[in-house]
Coordinates of C-alpha atoms in Angstrom, one line a residue:
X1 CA -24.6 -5.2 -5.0
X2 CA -26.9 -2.7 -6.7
X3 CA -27.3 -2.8 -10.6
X4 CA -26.1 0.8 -10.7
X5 CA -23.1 -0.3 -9.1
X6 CA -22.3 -3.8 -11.1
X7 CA -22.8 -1.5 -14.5
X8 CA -20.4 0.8 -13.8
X9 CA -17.9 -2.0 -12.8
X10 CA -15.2 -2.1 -15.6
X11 CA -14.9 -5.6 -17.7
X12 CA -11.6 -5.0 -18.2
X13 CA -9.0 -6.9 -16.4
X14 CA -7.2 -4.8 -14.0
X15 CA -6.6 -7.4 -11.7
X16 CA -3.1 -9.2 -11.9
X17 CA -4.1 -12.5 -9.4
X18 CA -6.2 -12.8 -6.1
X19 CA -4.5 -14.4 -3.0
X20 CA -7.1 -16.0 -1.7
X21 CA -6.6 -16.1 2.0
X22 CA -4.2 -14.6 4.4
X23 CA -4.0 -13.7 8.7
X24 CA -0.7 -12.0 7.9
X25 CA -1.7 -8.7 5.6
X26 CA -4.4 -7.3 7.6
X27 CA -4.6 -7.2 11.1
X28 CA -7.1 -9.0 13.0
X29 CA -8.6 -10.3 10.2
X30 CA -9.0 -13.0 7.7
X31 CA -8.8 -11.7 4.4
X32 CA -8.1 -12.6 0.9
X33 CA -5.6 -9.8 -1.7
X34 CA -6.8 -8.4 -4.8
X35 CA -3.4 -7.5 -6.6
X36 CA -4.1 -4.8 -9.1
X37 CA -1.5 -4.4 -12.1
X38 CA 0.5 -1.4 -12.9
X39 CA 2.1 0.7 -10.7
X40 CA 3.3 5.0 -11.1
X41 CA 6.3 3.9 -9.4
X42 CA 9.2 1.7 -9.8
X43 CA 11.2 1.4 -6.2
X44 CA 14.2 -0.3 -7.5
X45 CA 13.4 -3.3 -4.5
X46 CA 10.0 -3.7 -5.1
X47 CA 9.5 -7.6 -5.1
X48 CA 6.1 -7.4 -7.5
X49 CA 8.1 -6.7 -10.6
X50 CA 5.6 -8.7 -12.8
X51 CA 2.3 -7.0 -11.5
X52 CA 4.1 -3.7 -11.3
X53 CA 5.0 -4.2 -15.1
X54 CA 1.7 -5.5 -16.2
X55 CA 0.0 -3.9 -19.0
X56 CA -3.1 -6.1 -18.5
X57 CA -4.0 -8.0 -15.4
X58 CA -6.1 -11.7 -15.8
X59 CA -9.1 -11.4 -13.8
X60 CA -11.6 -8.7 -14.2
X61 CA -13.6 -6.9 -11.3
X62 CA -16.9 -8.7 -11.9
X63 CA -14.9 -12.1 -11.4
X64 CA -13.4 -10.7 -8.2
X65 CA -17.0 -10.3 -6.9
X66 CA -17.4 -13.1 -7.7
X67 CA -14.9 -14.9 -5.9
X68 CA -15.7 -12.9 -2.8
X69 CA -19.1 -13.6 -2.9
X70 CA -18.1 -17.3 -2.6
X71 CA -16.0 -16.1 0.5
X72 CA -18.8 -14.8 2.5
X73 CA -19.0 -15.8 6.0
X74 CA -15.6 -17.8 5.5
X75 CA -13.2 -14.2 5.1
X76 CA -13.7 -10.8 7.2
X77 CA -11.3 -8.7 5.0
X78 CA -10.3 -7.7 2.0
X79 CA -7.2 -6.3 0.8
X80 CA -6.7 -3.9 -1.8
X81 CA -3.0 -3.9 -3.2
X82 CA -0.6 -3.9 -6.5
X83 CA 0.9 -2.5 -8.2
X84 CA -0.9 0.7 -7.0
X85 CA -4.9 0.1 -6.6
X86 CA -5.3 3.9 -6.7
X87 CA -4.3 4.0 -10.3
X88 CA -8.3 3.0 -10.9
X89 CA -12.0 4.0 -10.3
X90 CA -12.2 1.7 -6.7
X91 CA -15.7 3.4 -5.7
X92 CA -17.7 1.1 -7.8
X93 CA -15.6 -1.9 -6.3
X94 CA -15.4 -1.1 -2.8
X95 CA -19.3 -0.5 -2.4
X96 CA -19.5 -3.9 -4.0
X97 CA -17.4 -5.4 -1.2
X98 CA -19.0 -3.4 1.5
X99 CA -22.1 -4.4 0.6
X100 CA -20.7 -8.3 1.1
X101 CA -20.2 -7.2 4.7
X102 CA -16.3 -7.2 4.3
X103 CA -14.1 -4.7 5.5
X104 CA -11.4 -3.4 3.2
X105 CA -7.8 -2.7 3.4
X106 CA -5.6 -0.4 1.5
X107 CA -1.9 -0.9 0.3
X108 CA -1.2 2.6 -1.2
X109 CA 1.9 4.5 -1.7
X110 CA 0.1 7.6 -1.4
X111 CA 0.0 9.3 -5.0
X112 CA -3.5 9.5 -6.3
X113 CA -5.1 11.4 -4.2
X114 CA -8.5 12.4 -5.6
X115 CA -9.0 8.2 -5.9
X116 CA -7.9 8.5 -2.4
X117 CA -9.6 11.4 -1.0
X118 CA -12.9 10.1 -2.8
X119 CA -12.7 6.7 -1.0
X120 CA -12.2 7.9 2.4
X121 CA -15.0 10.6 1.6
X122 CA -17.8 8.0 0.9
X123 CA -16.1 5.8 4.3
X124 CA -15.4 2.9 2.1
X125 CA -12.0 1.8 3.4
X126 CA -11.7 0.2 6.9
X127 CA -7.9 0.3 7.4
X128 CA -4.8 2.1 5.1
X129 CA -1.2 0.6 4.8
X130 CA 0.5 4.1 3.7
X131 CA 3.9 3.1 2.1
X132 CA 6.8 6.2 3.2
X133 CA 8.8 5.3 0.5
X134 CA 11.7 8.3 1.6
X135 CA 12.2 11.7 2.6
X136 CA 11.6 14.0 -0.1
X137 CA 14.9 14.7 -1.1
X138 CA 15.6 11.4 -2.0
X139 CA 11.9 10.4 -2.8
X140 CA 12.7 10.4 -6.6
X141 CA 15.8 9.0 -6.4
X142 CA 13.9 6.0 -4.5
X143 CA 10.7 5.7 -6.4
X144 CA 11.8 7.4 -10.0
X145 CA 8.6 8.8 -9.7
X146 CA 8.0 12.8 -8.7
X147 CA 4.7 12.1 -6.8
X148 CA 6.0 13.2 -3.4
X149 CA 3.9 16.1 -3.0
X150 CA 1.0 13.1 -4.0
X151 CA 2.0 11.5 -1.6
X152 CA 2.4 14.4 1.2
X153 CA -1.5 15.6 0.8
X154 CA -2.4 11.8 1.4
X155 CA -0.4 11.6 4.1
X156 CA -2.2 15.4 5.7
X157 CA -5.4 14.1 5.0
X158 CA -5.1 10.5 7.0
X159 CA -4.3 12.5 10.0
X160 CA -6.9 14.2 9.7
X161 CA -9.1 11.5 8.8
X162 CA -10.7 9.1 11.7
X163 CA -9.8 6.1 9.8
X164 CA -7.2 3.7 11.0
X165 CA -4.0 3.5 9.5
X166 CA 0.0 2.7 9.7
X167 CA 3.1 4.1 7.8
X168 CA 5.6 1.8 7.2
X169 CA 9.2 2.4 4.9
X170 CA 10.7 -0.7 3.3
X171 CA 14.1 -0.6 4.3
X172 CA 16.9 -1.6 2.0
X173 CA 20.4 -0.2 3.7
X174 CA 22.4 0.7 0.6
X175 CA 19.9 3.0 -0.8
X176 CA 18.2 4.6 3.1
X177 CA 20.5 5.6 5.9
X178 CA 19.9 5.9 9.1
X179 CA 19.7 9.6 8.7
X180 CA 17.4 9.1 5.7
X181 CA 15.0 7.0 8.4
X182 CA 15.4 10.0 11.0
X183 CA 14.8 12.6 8.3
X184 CA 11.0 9.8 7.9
X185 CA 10.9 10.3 11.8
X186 CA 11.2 14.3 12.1
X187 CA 8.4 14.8 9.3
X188 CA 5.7 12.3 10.7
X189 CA 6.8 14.0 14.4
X190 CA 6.0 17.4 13.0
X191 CA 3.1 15.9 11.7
X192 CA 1.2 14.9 14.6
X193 CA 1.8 11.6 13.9
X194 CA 1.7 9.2 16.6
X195 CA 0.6 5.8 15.3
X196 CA 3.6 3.0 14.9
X197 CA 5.8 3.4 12.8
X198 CA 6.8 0.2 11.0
X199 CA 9.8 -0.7 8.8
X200 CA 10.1 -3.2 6.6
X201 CA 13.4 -4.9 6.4
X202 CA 14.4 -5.9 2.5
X203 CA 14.1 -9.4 2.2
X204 CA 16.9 -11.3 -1.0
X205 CA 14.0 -12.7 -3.3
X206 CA 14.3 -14.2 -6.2
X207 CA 13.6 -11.2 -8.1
X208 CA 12.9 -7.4 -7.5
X209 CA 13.2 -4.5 -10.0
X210 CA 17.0 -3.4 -9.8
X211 CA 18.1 -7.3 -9.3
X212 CA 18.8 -6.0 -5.5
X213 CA 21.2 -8.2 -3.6
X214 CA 21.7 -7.8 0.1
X215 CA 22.5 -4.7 1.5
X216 CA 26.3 -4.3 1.8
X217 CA 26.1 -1.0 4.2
X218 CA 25.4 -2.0 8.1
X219 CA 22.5 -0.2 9.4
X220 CA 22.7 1.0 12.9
X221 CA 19.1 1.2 14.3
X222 CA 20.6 2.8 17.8
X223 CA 21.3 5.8 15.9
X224 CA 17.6 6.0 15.1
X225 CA 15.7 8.9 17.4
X226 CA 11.7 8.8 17.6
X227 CA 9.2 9.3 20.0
X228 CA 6.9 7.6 18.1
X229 CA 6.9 3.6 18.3
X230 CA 9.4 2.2 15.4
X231 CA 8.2 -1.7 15.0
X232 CA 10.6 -3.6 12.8
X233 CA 9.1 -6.3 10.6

């Protein structure tokens, strides 16, 4: 890492915890998460109720180099997630962990996208998990945010981007319908998009932001119509 680089790097600690190594969160790859606090959203199932909630995280981006450079030649990837990692500067970061020889993924739900836009411009992420939270006329509703035209930009300029990436939806049956998932399907359709589709079915933890139970409602993936691959997870 340059000294231009490692003085720009904030001291303050935006980082929540590190996983420090998974083969499930980014494929082909051996990676380790950085979980970034905070979050512009608050999906009532979101499982990361503490990071999203964090004021302050406990680790600080020079530490996290740090870390990783202890990791080289033992982890191919790194994973970028939250909370919402677009909430902050990552150009400094991601150079960093370039430089390292790892490639980065991004968790993102989309909704800053200058942070976005500036990343993909300087080709510093390797691989983008875009999160479709819902259509847009129940995207606030969903997310009690009202980022979705955020969110819609990020999504135009991935697809027109050469970088690889998935949208997935986490799936929660009382609060999307199969007709909210078709409305999902139709938009990314008249897109162009053509990538797998992925959703995430809501898992009962032990905690999530609403205190989410089970679904109740049955949810009848036949009467889901795509031409686009729909992988269930």
């Amino acid at each position: 890492m340059n000294t231009n680089n490692e003085s720009s790097l904030e001291n303050s600690s935006l980082i929540y915890d590190i996983t420090k190594f998974t083969h499930l969160d980014y494929p082909n790859h051996l990676a380790a998460i950085i979980w970034f606090n905070g979050c512009n959203m608050r999906c009532d199932y979101c499982y990361n109720k503490d990071i999203v909630f964090a004021k302050n995280g406990t680790i600080t981006m020079h530490e996290a180099l740090d870390f990783l450079r202890s990791r080289v030649a033992l982890l191919d990837g790194v994973v970028l997630s939250g909370g919402e990692a677009t909430a902050y500067d990552l150009v400094p970061f991601c150079q960093a962990v370039k430089e390292m020889g790892f490639s980065i993924k991004l968790d993102t739900n989309g909704t800053n996208f200058d942070n976005l836009k500036k990343l993909l411009d300087l080709h510093l992420l390797d691989y983008i998990a875009l999160d479709y939270k819902a259509p847009k006329e129940k995207f606030t509703v969903i997310t009690h945010s009202r980022k979705y035209d955020e969110f819609s930009k990020s999504l135009d300029i991935l697809l027109t981007s050469d970088i690889d990436f998935e949208v997935r939806t986490t799936l929660h049956a009382d609060l999307l319908t199969p007709t909210d998932i078709n409305l999902i399907i139709q938009d990314l359709e008249a897109r162009g998009y053509d990538k797998p589709y992925y959703i995430q079915e809501f898992l009962e933890k032990e905690t999530n932001i609403a205190n989410l139970q089970k679904a109740t409602s049955n949810f009848n993936k036949k009467s889901l119509k795509s031409s686009i691959d729909i992988i269930w997870r």
